[in-house]
Amino acid sequence: MRIAMFSTKPYDRRSFEAAGRAHDILYLEPRLAPETATLAAGAGAVCVFVNDDVSAPVLQALHAAGTRLILLRCAGFNNVDLKEAERLGMAVARVPAYSPHAVAEFTIGLLISLVRGIHRAYQRTRDGNFALEGLLGFDLHGRTAGVIGTGRIGALVARALAAGFGCRVLAYDIHRDPGLEALGVTYTDPRTIAAESDIITLHCPLTPETHHVIRAETLALAKPGLILVNTSRGGLIDAEAAIEALKTGRLGGLAIDVYEQEADVFFEDLSNEILTDDLLARLLTFPNVLVTGHQAFFTRDALQAIAEVTLGNATRAEQGLPLGASEVKAPRAG
Ligand code: NAI
């Protein structure tokens, strides 16, 4: 099958070429958007990543040019209009779990860097500054950590915090994980998490219900100095409210691998350009804000799994076989 792959970086090409050549892949650098959809003309499938635009008009343009399959080379699918895909008879497949460990381990890395000022120490010592003033952290042991979303990634993070670091872990999810409860993780409501946590880490998908799950009202409930980590999706946090809370000290630190308006910025080297996103620019001025550019997934293991599962999805769809756990369907009403 001909697959038009959008937002291709050299590392994507290397991992897909290593995973096999069963399909004819057209590697395209541009992001999928209304203006670029015609690049996929004649391709039975398009392969997209987190910031590609797979909205209704784009799906209609792809469908008109012969595309019948959307292959997401990621887990999240908030950028796809699933109802429109269903209406057009287009199948949507994702990679449900390429390496939850990659994201969970990165989350813990961000948390410790932020709490202990490792990101600042790295810069300071290179400048010959070995002073400790301004780097005072706190022990994770005994602190209360709130985990919102305890699926594949959130469960690993909750486990590491509870069993590894000895945190008291509070969790919120629409489904409970008895394995975590057995470890002492306590499920509760989001307000209790907001009010009692020293640390909150976000691992639920972005949906209409979870959009801005962290906003001014949530932050108003928080203990002063709350540490917030987000490696899930940028839209879970209202960045303007986070900036206000950072200014007052209500938020004591923010580590984000994702940002609501990241599509125009992340995955690109903009070091010779002017940053026009004023919210992101403001966030980058805080010493207690750590921003990474959607790299939590970025391990050799994850890239290999992404390529293998995506190509497997393409093969199954081409042969008319069920897509199983990879299939993404529009939610049923009611
Ligand atoms: P998952 O599907 O295994 O877990 C998501 C959990 O969120 C489930 O337990 C689900 O019940 C829960 N959930 C759904 N709606 C909820 C709600 N309204 N409130 C609370 N909980 C809710 O997904 P997984 O693999 O753990 O990934 C989590 C998120 O991480 C993904 O949705 C994706 O957006 C993000 N992600 C980020 C990556 C990165 O590189 N930064 C890489 C991979 C995933």
XYZ file of C-alpha atoms and ligand atoms in Angstrom:
378
model
C 0.000 0.000 0.000
C 1.140 3.552 -0.723
C 1.451 5.472 2.561
C 1.973 9.250 2.630
C 3.822 10.004 5.863
C 3.459 13.588 7.075
C 5.731 15.495 9.520
C 8.575 13.107 8.755
C 11.861 13.685 10.563
C 15.070 11.818 9.704
C 14.647 9.584 12.785
C 11.130 8.554 11.624
C 12.488 7.546 8.235
C 15.332 5.553 9.796
C 13.026 3.629 12.138
C 10.399 2.885 9.447
C 13.055 1.764 6.954
C 14.556 -0.518 9.597
C 11.116 -2.012 10.349
C 10.657 -3.342 6.810
C 9.673 -2.371 3.294
C 6.320 -4.135 2.913
C 4.714 -0.793 2.011
C 5.611 2.019 -0.347
C 6.149 5.008 1.944
C 6.280 8.560 0.634
C 8.187 10.528 3.290
C 6.888 14.107 3.474
C 8.315 16.832 5.719
C 5.263 19.159 5.888
C 2.629 18.803 8.553
C -0.761 17.533 7.393
C -3.085 20.534 7.079
C -5.776 21.694 4.633
C -3.051 23.177 2.395
C -0.881 20.041 2.337
C -3.538 17.292 2.092
C -3.156 17.108 -1.714
C 0.396 15.778 -1.237
C -1.252 12.470 -0.286
C -3.098 12.120 -3.625
C -3.107 8.464 -4.653
C -2.023 7.136 -1.238
C -4.375 4.566 0.305
C -3.173 5.581 3.764
C -1.699 8.620 5.461
C 0.570 8.308 8.466
C 0.425 11.199 10.944
C 1.875 12.329 14.271
C 0.657 14.362 17.241
C 0.505 17.819 15.657
C -0.896 16.915 12.258
C -4.333 18.370 11.521
C -6.782 15.528 10.883
C -9.912 17.647 11.153
C -13.089 17.188 9.057
C -12.009 19.336 6.063
C -8.660 17.542 5.891
C -10.355 14.129 6.059
C -12.749 15.170 3.280
C -9.833 16.267 1.073
C -7.932 13.032 1.760
C -11.019 10.921 1.098
C -11.708 12.692 -2.201
C -8.152 11.852 -3.320
C -8.507 8.145 -2.460
C -7.211 7.784 1.126
C -9.150 5.268 3.237
C -6.863 4.710 6.250
C -5.377 7.045 8.869
C -2.329 5.578 10.594
C -1.429 7.459 13.778
C 2.185 6.813 14.758
C 1.373 7.836 18.341
C -1.026 6.870 21.132
C -3.108 10.063 21.489
C -5.804 10.738 18.862
C -7.240 14.087 20.004
C -6.215 15.648 16.640
C -8.531 13.380 14.593
C -12.212 14.107 13.901
C -13.329 10.523 14.536
C -16.991 11.156 13.721
C -16.098 12.523 10.314
C -13.717 9.629 9.659
C -16.513 7.198 10.493
C -18.996 9.075 8.299
C -16.553 8.876 5.385
C -15.838 5.194 6.053
C -12.163 5.828 6.838
C -10.466 3.544 9.373
C -8.241 5.074 12.064
C -5.462 3.075 13.727
C -2.996 4.140 16.414
C -0.133 2.661 18.391
C -1.820 2.097 21.742
C 1.257 1.320 23.815
C 4.648 1.631 22.165
C 6.567 2.272 25.335
C 4.712 3.557 28.367
C 8.060 3.148 30.151
C 9.656 5.807 27.937
C 7.065 8.404 28.974
C 6.854 7.336 32.632
C 10.633 7.405 33.074
C 10.854 10.827 31.427
C 8.095 12.102 33.724
C 10.060 11.053 36.798
C 13.158 12.647 35.254
C 11.367 15.963 34.768
C 9.969 15.854 38.294
C 13.323 15.264 39.939
C 15.100 17.831 37.736
C 12.541 20.440 38.668
C 12.362 19.693 42.391
C 16.165 19.536 42.767
C 17.114 22.267 40.256
C 19.220 19.919 38.110
C 18.347 21.858 34.955
C 19.694 25.029 36.586
C 22.772 23.379 38.052
C 23.744 22.109 34.578
C 23.845 25.667 33.258
C 25.436 27.175 36.361
C 28.402 24.834 36.630
C 29.235 25.365 32.945
C 29.490 29.048 33.776
C 31.808 28.357 36.703
C 29.051 28.935 39.289
C 29.171 26.226 41.934
C 27.031 28.049 44.526
C 23.962 26.277 45.957
C 21.850 29.349 46.693
C 18.553 29.056 44.785
C 18.826 25.282 44.318
C 17.164 24.185 47.567
C 14.812 21.266 46.879
C 12.733 18.868 48.945
C 12.576 15.095 49.455
C 9.920 13.255 47.451
C 9.744 10.682 50.235
C 6.675 11.286 52.404
C 5.224 13.948 50.069
C 1.732 13.622 48.560
C 1.661 13.061 44.809
C -1.559 13.301 42.775
C -1.730 11.249 39.584
C -4.543 12.142 37.176
C -5.074 9.255 34.755
C -3.744 5.855 35.825
C -3.663 4.061 32.471
C -0.486 2.534 31.077
C 1.763 5.542 31.720
C 0.084 6.948 34.832
C 0.145 3.532 36.527
C 3.913 3.242 36.021
C 4.422 6.747 37.418
C 2.114 6.080 40.394
C 3.979 2.821 41.091
C 7.376 4.545 40.975
C 6.201 7.332 43.268
C 4.490 5.016 45.772
C 6.762 1.962 45.811
C 10.002 3.616 44.640
C 10.093 6.970 46.413
C 7.674 6.371 49.286
C 5.202 9.097 48.369
C 1.599 9.067 49.507
C -0.139 8.717 46.143
C -3.645 10.014 45.418
C -5.137 9.137 42.052
C -8.075 10.076 39.888
C -9.287 8.051 36.927
C -12.654 6.999 35.578
C -11.429 3.381 36.010
C -9.667 2.183 39.148
C -6.560 -0.002 38.981
C -6.765 -2.591 41.809
C -3.035 -3.310 41.419
C -2.264 0.285 42.376
C -4.733 0.187 45.268
C -2.885 -2.873 46.556
C 0.272 -0.735 46.586
C -1.456 1.835 48.776
C -2.525 4.277 46.044
C -5.800 5.969 47.085
C -8.379 6.876 44.450
C -10.195 10.115 45.175
C -11.805 13.079 43.388
C -9.923 15.798 41.472
C -10.702 18.486 44.109
C -9.092 16.443 46.880
C -6.075 15.845 44.667
C -5.828 19.575 43.959
C -6.096 20.470 47.651
C -3.837 17.819 49.200
C -1.026 17.234 46.708
C 2.513 18.593 46.809
C 3.021 17.263 43.285
C 0.481 16.650 40.506
C 1.303 14.722 37.352
C -1.099 14.430 34.407
C -1.575 11.209 32.429
C -5.156 11.285 31.133
C -5.970 11.817 27.464
C -7.129 15.188 26.164
C -10.908 15.051 25.731
C -13.669 17.684 26.097
C -13.972 16.551 29.778
C -10.257 16.907 30.541
C -9.588 20.132 28.602
C -8.032 22.608 31.092
C -8.401 20.126 33.936
C -5.782 22.388 35.554
C -7.178 25.926 35.489
C -7.515 28.929 37.804
C -10.146 27.223 40.034
C -8.006 24.098 40.442
C -4.895 26.115 41.224
C -6.828 28.220 43.763
C -7.403 25.013 45.768
C -3.725 24.006 45.675
C -1.210 24.181 48.494
C 1.278 27.017 47.924
C 4.318 25.707 46.046
C 2.554 22.921 44.129
C 4.780 21.147 41.591
C 2.941 20.347 38.351
C 4.188 17.966 35.653
C 2.507 17.385 32.294
C 3.776 14.835 29.784
C 0.305 14.054 28.414
C -1.254 16.762 26.237
C -0.848 20.538 26.454
C -4.578 21.257 26.470
C -4.894 19.738 29.949
C -3.433 22.940 31.441
C -4.676 26.506 31.042
C -1.254 28.091 30.486
C -2.452 31.610 31.359
C -3.736 30.387 34.741
C -0.441 28.545 35.306
C 1.514 31.747 34.644
C -0.613 33.671 37.155
C -0.094 30.908 39.747
C 3.669 30.903 39.103
C 3.736 34.674 39.678
C 2.053 34.332 43.075
C 4.043 31.232 44.098
C 0.896 29.094 44.335
C 2.612 27.021 41.680
C 6.158 26.305 42.884
C 7.311 24.628 39.702
C 6.036 23.523 36.329
C 7.568 20.878 34.052
C 5.896 20.441 30.683
C 6.761 18.226 27.746
C 3.570 19.321 25.983
C 1.977 22.725 25.440
C -1.460 23.629 24.114
C -0.118 25.660 21.170
C 2.885 23.415 20.573
C 1.950 22.600 16.967
C 3.560 25.814 15.692
C 6.755 25.411 17.697
C 7.679 21.909 18.812
C 9.845 19.537 16.759
C 11.476 22.494 14.965
C 14.765 24.345 15.503
C 13.617 27.957 15.896
C 16.817 29.159 17.547
C 17.432 31.724 14.793
C 13.887 33.062 14.844
C 11.739 35.285 17.025
C 9.378 33.381 19.286
C 5.938 34.878 18.637
C 4.024 32.831 21.226
C 3.942 35.228 24.191
C 2.602 32.642 26.652
C 5.393 30.194 25.890
C 7.939 33.032 25.948
C 6.683 34.072 29.407
C 6.807 30.490 30.679
C 10.415 30.222 29.532
C 11.396 33.210 31.704
C 10.620 31.427 35.004
C 13.568 29.673 36.665
C 11.138 27.094 38.065
C 9.643 26.168 34.691
C 11.182 23.339 32.706
C 9.996 22.926 29.114
C 10.905 20.056 26.799
C 9.600 19.735 23.238
C 7.395 16.624 23.333
C 10.310 14.244 23.767
C 8.974 11.927 26.493
C 8.297 9.168 23.929
C 11.675 9.578 22.246
C 13.645 6.403 22.924
C 15.089 3.878 20.472
C 12.738 1.245 21.929
C 9.663 3.402 21.391
C 10.580 4.428 17.829
C 11.120 0.803 16.876
C 7.793 -0.257 18.395
C 5.977 2.673 16.721
C 7.306 1.720 13.282
C 6.553 -1.983 13.713
C 3.010 -1.501 15.048
C 2.151 1.186 12.457
C 3.315 -0.993 9.553
C 1.483 -3.977 11.078
C -1.684 -1.856 11.236
C -1.244 -0.966 7.552
C -0.813 -4.624 6.588
C -3.859 -5.767 8.575
C -6.037 -2.997 7.124
C -4.865 -3.824 3.593
C -5.737 -7.499 4.123
C -9.145 -6.607 5.590
C -8.214 -8.023 9.012
C -9.490 -6.464 12.260
C -7.248 -3.749 13.711
C -7.856 -4.961 17.271
C -6.574 -2.729 20.070
C -5.075 -0.304 17.520
C -8.469 0.673 16.120
C -9.820 4.075 17.188
C -13.552 4.618 16.934
C -15.765 7.636 17.567
C -17.367 7.464 21.038
C -20.981 6.270 21.020
C -23.566 8.788 22.220
C -25.251 7.947 25.534
P -4.101 5.050 28.527
O -5.267 5.061 27.599
O -3.439 3.760 28.867
O -4.505 5.751 29.914
C -5.277 6.898 29.989
C -6.043 6.824 31.300
O -6.795 8.046 31.423
C -7.049 5.659 31.356
O -6.861 4.924 32.546
C -8.400 6.355 31.323
O -9.403 5.654 32.067
C -8.066 7.686 31.947
N -9.048 8.718 31.644
C -9.793 8.867 30.529
N -10.618 9.922 30.668
C -10.371 10.436 31.898
C -10.923 11.526 32.615
N -11.904 12.287 32.095
N -10.435 11.775 33.854
C -9.471 10.982 34.395
N -8.927 9.939 33.762
C -9.374 9.677 32.533
O -3.066 6.080 27.893
P -1.491 6.153 28.170
O -0.783 5.286 27.204
O -1.222 6.009 29.616
O -1.204 7.666 27.733
C -1.708 8.761 28.479
C -1.550 10.011 27.649
O -0.146 10.296 27.507
C -2.045 9.848 26.193
O -3.393 10.139 26.094
C -1.185 10.820 25.433
O -1.934 12.015 25.295
C 0.034 11.036 26.322
N 1.288 10.636 25.702
C 2.315 11.545 25.660
C 3.544 11.196 25.105
C 4.710 12.144 25.067
O 5.682 11.894 24.340
N 4.703 13.238 25.807
C 3.724 9.875 24.524
C 2.605 8.959 24.694
C 1.431 9.353 25.246
